[in-house]
mmCIF file of C-alpha atoms in Angstrom:
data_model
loop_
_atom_site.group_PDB
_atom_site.id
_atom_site.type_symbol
_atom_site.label_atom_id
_atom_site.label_comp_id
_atom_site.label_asym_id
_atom_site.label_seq_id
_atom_site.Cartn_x
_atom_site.Cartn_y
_atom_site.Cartn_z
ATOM 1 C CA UNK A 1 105.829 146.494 35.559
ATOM 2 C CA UNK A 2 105.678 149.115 32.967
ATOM 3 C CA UNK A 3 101.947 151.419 33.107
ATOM 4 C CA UNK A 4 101.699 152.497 29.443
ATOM 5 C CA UNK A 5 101.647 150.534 26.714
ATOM 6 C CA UNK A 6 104.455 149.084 24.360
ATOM 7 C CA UNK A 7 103.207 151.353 21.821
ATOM 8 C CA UNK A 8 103.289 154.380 23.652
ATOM 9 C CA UNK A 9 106.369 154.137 25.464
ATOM 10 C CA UNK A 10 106.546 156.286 28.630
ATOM 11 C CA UNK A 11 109.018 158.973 29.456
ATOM 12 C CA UNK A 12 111.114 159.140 32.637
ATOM 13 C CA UNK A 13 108.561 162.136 34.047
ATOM 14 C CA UNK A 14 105.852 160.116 33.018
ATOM 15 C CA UNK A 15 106.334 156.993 34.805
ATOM 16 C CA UNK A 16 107.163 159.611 37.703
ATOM 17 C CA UNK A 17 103.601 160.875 37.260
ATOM 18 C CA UNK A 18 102.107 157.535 37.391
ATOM 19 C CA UNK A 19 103.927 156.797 40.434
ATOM 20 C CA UNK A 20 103.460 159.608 42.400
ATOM 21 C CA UNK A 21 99.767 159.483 41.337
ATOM 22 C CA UNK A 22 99.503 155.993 42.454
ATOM 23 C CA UNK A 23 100.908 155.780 45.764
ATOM 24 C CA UNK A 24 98.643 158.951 46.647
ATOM 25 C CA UNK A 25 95.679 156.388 46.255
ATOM 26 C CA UNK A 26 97.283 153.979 48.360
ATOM 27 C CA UNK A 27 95.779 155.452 51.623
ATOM 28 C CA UNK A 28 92.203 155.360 50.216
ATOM 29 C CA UNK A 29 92.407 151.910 49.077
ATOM 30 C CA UNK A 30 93.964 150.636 52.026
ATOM 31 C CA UNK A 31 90.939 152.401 53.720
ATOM 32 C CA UNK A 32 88.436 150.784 51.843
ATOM 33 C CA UNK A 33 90.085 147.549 52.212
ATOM 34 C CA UNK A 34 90.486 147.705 56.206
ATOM 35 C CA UNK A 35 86.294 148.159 56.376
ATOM 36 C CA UNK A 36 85.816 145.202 54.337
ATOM 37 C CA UNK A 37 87.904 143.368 56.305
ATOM 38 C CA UNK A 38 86.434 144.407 59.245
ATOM 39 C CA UNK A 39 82.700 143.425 57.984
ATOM 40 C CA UNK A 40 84.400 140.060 57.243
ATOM 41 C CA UNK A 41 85.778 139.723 60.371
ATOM 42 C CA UNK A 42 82.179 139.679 62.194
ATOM 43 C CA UNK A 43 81.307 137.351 60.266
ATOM 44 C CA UNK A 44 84.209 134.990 60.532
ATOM 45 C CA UNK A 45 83.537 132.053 62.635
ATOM 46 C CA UNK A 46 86.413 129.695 63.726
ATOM 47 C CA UNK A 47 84.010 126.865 64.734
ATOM 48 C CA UNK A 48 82.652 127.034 60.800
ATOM 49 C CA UNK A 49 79.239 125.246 62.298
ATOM 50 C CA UNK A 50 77.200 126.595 59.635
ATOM 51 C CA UNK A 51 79.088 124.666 57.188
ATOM 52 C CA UNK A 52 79.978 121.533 59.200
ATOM 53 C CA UNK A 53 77.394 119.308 57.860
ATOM 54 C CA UNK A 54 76.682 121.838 54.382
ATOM 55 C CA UNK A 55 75.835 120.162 50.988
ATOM 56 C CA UNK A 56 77.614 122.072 48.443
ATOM 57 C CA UNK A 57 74.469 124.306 47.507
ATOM 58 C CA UNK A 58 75.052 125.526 51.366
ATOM 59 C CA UNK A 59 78.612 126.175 50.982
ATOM 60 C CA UNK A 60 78.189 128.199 47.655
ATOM 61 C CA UNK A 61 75.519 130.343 49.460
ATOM 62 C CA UNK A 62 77.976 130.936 52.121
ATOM 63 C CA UNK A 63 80.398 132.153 50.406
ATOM 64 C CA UNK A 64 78.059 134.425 47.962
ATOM 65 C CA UNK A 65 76.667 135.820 51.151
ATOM 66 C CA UNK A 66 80.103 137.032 52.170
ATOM 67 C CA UNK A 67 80.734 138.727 48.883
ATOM 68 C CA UNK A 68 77.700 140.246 49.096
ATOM 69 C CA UNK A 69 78.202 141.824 52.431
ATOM 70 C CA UNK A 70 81.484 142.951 51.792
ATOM 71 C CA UNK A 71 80.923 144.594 48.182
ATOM 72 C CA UNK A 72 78.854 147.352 49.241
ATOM 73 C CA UNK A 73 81.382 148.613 51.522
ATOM 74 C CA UNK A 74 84.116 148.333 48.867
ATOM 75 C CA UNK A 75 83.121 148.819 45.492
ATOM 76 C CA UNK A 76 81.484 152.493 45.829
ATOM 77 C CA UNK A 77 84.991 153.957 47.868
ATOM 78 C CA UNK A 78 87.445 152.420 45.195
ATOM 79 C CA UNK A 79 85.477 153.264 42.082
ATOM 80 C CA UNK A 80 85.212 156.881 43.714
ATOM 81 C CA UNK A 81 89.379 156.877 44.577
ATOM 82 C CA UNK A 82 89.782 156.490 40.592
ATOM 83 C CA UNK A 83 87.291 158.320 38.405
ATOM 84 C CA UNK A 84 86.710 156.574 35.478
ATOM 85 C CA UNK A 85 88.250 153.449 36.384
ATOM 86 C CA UNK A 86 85.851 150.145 35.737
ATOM 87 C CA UNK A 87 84.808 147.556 37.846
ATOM 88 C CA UNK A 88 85.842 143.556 37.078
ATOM 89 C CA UNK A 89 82.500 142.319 38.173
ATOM 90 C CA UNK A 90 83.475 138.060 37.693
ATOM 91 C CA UNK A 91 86.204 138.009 40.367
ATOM 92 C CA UNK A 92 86.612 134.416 38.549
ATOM 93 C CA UNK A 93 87.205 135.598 35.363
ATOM 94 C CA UNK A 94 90.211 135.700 33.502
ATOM 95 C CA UNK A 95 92.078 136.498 30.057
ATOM 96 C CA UNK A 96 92.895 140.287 29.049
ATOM 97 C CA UNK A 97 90.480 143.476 29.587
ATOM 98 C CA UNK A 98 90.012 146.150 27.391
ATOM 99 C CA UNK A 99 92.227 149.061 27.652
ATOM 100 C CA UNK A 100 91.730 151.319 30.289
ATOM 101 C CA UNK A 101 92.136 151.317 34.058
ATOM 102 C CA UNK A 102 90.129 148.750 36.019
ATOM 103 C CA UNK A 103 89.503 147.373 39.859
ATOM 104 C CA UNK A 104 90.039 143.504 40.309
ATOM 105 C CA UNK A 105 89.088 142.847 43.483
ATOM 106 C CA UNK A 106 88.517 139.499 45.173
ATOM 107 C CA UNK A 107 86.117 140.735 48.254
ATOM 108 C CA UNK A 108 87.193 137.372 50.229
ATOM 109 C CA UNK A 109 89.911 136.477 48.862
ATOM 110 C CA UNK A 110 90.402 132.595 50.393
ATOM 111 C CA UNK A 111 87.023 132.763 50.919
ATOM 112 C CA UNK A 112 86.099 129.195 51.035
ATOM 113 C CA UNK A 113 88.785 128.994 54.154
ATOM 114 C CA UNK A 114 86.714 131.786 56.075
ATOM 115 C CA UNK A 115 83.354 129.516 55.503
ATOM 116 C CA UNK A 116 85.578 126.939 57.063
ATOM 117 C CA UNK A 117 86.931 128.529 59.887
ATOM 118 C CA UNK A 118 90.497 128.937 58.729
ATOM 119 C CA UNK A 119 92.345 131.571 58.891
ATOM 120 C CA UNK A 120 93.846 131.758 55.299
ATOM 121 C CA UNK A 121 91.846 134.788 53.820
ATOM 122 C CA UNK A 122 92.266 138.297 53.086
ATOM 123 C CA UNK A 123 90.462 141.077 51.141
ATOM 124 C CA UNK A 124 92.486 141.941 47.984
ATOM 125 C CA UNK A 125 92.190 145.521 45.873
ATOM 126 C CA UNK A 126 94.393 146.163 42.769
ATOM 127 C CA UNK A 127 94.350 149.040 39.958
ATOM 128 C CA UNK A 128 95.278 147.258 36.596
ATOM 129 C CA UNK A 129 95.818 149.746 33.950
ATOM 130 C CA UNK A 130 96.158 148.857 30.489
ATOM 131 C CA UNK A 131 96.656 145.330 31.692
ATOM 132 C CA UNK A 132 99.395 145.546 34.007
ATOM 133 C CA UNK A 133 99.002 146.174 37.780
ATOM 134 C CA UNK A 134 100.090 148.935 39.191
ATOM 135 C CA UNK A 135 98.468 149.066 42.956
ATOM 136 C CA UNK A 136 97.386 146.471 45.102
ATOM 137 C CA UNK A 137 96.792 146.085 48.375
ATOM 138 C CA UNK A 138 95.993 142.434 50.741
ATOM 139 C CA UNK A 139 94.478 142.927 53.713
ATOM 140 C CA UNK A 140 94.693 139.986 56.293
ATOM 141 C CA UNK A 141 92.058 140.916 58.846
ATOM 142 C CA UNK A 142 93.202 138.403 61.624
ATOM 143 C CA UNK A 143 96.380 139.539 61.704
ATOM 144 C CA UNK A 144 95.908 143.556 60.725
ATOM 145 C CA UNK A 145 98.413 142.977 57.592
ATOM 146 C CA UNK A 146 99.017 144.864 54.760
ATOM 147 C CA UNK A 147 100.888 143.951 51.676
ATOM 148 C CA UNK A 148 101.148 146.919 49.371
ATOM 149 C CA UNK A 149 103.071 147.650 46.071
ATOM 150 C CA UNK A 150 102.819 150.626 43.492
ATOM 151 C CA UNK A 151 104.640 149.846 39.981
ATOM 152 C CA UNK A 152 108.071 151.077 39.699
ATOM 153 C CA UNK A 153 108.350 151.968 43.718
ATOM 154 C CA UNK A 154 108.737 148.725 45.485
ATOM 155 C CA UNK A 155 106.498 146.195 47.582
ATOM 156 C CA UNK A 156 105.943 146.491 51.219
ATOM 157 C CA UNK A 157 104.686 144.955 54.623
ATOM 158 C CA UNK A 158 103.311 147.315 57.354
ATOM 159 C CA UNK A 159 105.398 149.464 55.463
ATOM 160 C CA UNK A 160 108.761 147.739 55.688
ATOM 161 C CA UNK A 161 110.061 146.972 52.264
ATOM 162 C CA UNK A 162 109.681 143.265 50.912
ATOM 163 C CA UNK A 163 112.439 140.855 49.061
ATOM 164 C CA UNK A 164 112.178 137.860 47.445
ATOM 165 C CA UNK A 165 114.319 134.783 48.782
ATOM 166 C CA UNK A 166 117.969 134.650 48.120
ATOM 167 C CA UNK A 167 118.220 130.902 47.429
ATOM 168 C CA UNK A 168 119.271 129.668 44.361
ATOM 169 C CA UNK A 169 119.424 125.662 44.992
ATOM 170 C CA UNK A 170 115.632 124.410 43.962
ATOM 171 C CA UNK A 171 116.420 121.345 45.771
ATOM 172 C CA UNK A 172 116.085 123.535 48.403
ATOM 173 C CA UNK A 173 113.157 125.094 47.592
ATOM 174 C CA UNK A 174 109.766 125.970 49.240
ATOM 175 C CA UNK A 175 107.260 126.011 46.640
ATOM 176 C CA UNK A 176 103.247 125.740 45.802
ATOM 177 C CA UNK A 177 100.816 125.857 43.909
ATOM 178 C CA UNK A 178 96.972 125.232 43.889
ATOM 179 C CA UNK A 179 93.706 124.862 42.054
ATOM 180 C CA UNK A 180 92.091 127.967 40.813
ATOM 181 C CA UNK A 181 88.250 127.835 40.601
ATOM 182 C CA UNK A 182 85.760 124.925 41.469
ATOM 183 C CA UNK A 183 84.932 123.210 38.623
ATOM 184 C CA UNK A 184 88.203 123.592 36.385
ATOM 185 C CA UNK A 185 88.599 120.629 33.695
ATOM 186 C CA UNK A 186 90.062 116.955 34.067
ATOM 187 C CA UNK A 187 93.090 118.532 31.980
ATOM 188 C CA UNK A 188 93.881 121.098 34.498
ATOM 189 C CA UNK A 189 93.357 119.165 37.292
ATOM 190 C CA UNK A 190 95.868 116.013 36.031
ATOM 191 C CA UNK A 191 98.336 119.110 34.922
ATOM 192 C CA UNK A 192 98.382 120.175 38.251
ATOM 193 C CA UNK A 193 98.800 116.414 39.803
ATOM 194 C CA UNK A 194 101.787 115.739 37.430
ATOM 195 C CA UNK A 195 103.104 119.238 38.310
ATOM 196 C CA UNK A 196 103.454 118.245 41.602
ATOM 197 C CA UNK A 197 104.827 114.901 41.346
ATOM 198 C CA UNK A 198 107.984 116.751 39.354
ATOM 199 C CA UNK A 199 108.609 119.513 41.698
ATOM 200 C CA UNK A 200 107.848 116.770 44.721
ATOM 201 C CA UNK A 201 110.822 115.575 42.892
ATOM 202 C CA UNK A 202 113.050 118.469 41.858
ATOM 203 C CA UNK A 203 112.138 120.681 44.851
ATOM 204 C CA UNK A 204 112.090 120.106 49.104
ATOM 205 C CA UNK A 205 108.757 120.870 49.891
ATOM 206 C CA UNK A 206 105.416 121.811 47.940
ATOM 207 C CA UNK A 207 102.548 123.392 49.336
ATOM 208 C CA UNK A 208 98.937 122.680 47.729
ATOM 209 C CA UNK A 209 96.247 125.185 49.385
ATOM 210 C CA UNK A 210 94.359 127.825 48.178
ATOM 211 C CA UNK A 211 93.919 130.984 47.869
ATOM 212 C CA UNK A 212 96.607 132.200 45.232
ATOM 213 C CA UNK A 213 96.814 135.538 46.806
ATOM 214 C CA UNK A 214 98.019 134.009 50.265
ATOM 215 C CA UNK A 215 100.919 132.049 48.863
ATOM 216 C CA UNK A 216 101.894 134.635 46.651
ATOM 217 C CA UNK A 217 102.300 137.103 49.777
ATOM 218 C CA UNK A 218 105.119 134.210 51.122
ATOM 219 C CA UNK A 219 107.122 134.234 47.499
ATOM 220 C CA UNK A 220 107.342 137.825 47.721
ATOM 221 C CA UNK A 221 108.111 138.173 51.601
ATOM 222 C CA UNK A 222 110.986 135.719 50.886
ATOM 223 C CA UNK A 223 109.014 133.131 52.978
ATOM 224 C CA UNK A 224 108.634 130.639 50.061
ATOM 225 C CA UNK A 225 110.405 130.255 46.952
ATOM 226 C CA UNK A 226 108.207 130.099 43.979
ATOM 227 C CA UNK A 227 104.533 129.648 42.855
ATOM 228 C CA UNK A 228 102.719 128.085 39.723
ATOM 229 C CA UNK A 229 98.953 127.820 38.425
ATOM 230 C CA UNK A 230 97.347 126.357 35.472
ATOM 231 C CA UNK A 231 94.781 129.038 35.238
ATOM 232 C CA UNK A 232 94.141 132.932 34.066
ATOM 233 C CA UNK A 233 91.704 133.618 36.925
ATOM 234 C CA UNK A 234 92.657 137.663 36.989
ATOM 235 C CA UNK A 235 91.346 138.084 40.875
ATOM 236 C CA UNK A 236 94.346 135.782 42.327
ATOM 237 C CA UNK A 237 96.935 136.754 40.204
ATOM 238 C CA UNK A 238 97.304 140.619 39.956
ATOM 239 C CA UNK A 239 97.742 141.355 43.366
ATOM 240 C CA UNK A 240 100.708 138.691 43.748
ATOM 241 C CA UNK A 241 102.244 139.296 40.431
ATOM 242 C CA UNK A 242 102.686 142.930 41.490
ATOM 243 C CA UNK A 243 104.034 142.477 44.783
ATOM 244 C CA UNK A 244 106.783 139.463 43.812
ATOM 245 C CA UNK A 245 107.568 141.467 40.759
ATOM 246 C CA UNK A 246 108.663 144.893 43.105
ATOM 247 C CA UNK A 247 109.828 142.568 45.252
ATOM 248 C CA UNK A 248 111.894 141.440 42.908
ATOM 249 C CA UNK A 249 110.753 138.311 41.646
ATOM 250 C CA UNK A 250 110.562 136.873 38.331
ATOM 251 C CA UNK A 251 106.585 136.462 37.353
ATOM 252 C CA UNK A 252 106.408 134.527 34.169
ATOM 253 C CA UNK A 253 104.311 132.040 32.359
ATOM 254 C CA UNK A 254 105.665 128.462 33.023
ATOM 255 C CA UNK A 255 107.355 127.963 30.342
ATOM 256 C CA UNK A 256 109.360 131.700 31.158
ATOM 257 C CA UNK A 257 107.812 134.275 28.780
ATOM 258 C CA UNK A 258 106.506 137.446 30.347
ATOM 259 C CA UNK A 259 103.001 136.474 31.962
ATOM 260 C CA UNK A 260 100.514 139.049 30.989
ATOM 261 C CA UNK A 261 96.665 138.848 31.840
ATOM 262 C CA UNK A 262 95.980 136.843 28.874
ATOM 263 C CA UNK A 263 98.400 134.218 29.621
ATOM 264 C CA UNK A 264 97.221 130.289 30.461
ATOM 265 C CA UNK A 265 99.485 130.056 33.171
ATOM 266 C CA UNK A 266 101.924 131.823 35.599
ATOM 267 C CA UNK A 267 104.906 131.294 37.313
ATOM 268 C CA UNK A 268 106.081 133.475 39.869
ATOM 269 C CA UNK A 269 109.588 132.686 41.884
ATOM 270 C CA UNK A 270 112.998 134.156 43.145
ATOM 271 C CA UNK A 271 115.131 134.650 40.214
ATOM 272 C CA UNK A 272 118.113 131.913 41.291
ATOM 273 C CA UNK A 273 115.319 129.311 40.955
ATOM 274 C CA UNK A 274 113.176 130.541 38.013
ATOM 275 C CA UNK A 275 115.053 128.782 35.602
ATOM 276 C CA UNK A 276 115.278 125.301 37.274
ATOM 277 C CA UNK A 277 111.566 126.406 37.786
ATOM 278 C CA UNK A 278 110.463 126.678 34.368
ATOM 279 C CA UNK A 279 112.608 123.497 33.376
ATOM 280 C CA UNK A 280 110.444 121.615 35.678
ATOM 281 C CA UNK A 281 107.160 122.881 34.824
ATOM 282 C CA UNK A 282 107.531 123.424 31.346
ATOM 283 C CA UNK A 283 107.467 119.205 30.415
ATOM 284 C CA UNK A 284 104.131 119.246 31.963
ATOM 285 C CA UNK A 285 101.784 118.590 29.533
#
């Protein structure tokens, strides 16, 4: 993913620059990641019996009290890794940002699964500069994972390099998608029922769980084959577009233009089965 603008187009030492000055940060991030982790960690209960008979005031509260004792151990560490950098503060935000560099972070990323006592969560740190990602790192504390990627020099696990899937047969596909944010409109909601009726039909399997973040990790491990949403929420986007995209995986809208932060939707996949992909998902209306 390029780091500079299109009107500003970077030179080869440039790029080289941003790279180098990126993956020094990587350590610190990861850092600051791994102790927010860890403070969600203590708090993570498998039994979920504070939430087992919770209205959905009680559940909301749960998971705002996990944010909240995670941010203090994460904001103040990445904000000082990157002087000048901004701070996303609505981790269910979406659309563009203003130029600049700027932390999205999703503090508990899944975090409605660690209220519940399942294990699909993570803690999720990426640098977006001028709108593009260009670091991230996932944490998965009950498993001591990292997935990291720095623009222009690759995606990794542990350290080990990452690659999409090979397949290029979406009948034999492994795909998902998911819903965003509580509360998103009937629209979205029917455009994600019909969306799955057609690749239930087109595709083998499709997964329908949340978080973003934690299906994207599979597409770009080569675990799973491709990925949709209808939404723009920033927080469980960046850190997957940047790690299928070094991994070498096509990240698009769904109708196969270049996603960017101000797109409606995104489409992320191994290139043999973008394009049966896109012909699938684009008709949904």
């Amino acid at each position: 993913m390029p780091s500079t603008p299109a009107s500003a187009p970077a030179s080869v030492s440039d790029l080289d620059l941003d790279l180098d000055l990126d993956e020094g940060l990587l350590d610190q991030v990861t850092a600051a990641v791994h102790a927010a982790g860890d403070r969600l960690r203590e708090r993570y209960e498998p039994r979920a019996d504070a939430v087992r008979a919770a209205t959905a005031d009680e559940v909301v509260a749960a998971i705002h009290a996990n944010d909240d004792a995670v941010l203090d151990v994460l904001k103040a560490p990445l904000l000082a890794a990157r002087p000048g950098a901004r701070w996303a503060e609505d981790e269910l935000a979406g659309g563009a940002l203003p130029p600049g560099e700027w932390w999205v972070v999703d503090p508990a990323e899944g975090n409605i699964n660690h209220v519940h006592g399942m294990p699909d969560w993570a803690v999720t740190a990426t640098l977006v500069r001028d709108n593009q990602p260009v670091l991230t790192v996932v944490h998965a504390p009950l498993t001591g994972d990292d997935y990291t990627a720095v623009a222009g020099g690759g995606a990794r696990l542990n350290g080990v390099p990452l690659h999409v899937s090979a397949k290029t047969d979406l009948g034999a596909a492994l795909t998902g998608t998911g819903q965003a944010r509580p509360g998103e409109d009937e629209r979205t909601f029917r455009r994600i029922g019909s969306s799955v009726a057609r690749m239930l039909t087109a595709g083998l399997v499709v997964r329908v769980s949340v978080p973003a973040t934690l299906q994207l990790i599979h597409v770009a491990a080569g675990r799973t084959d491709a990925f949709w949403q209808f939404s723009d929420v920033r927080s469980g986007l960046v850190a997957g577009a940047l790690l299928v995209a070094e991994a070498g995986g096509a990240v698009t809208d769904v109708h196969g233009a270049p996603w960017t932060l101000a797109s409606p939707d995104f489409l992320a996949a191994a290139p043999g089965v973008h394009a049966a992909a896109v012909d699938v998902l684009s008709e949904v209306s």
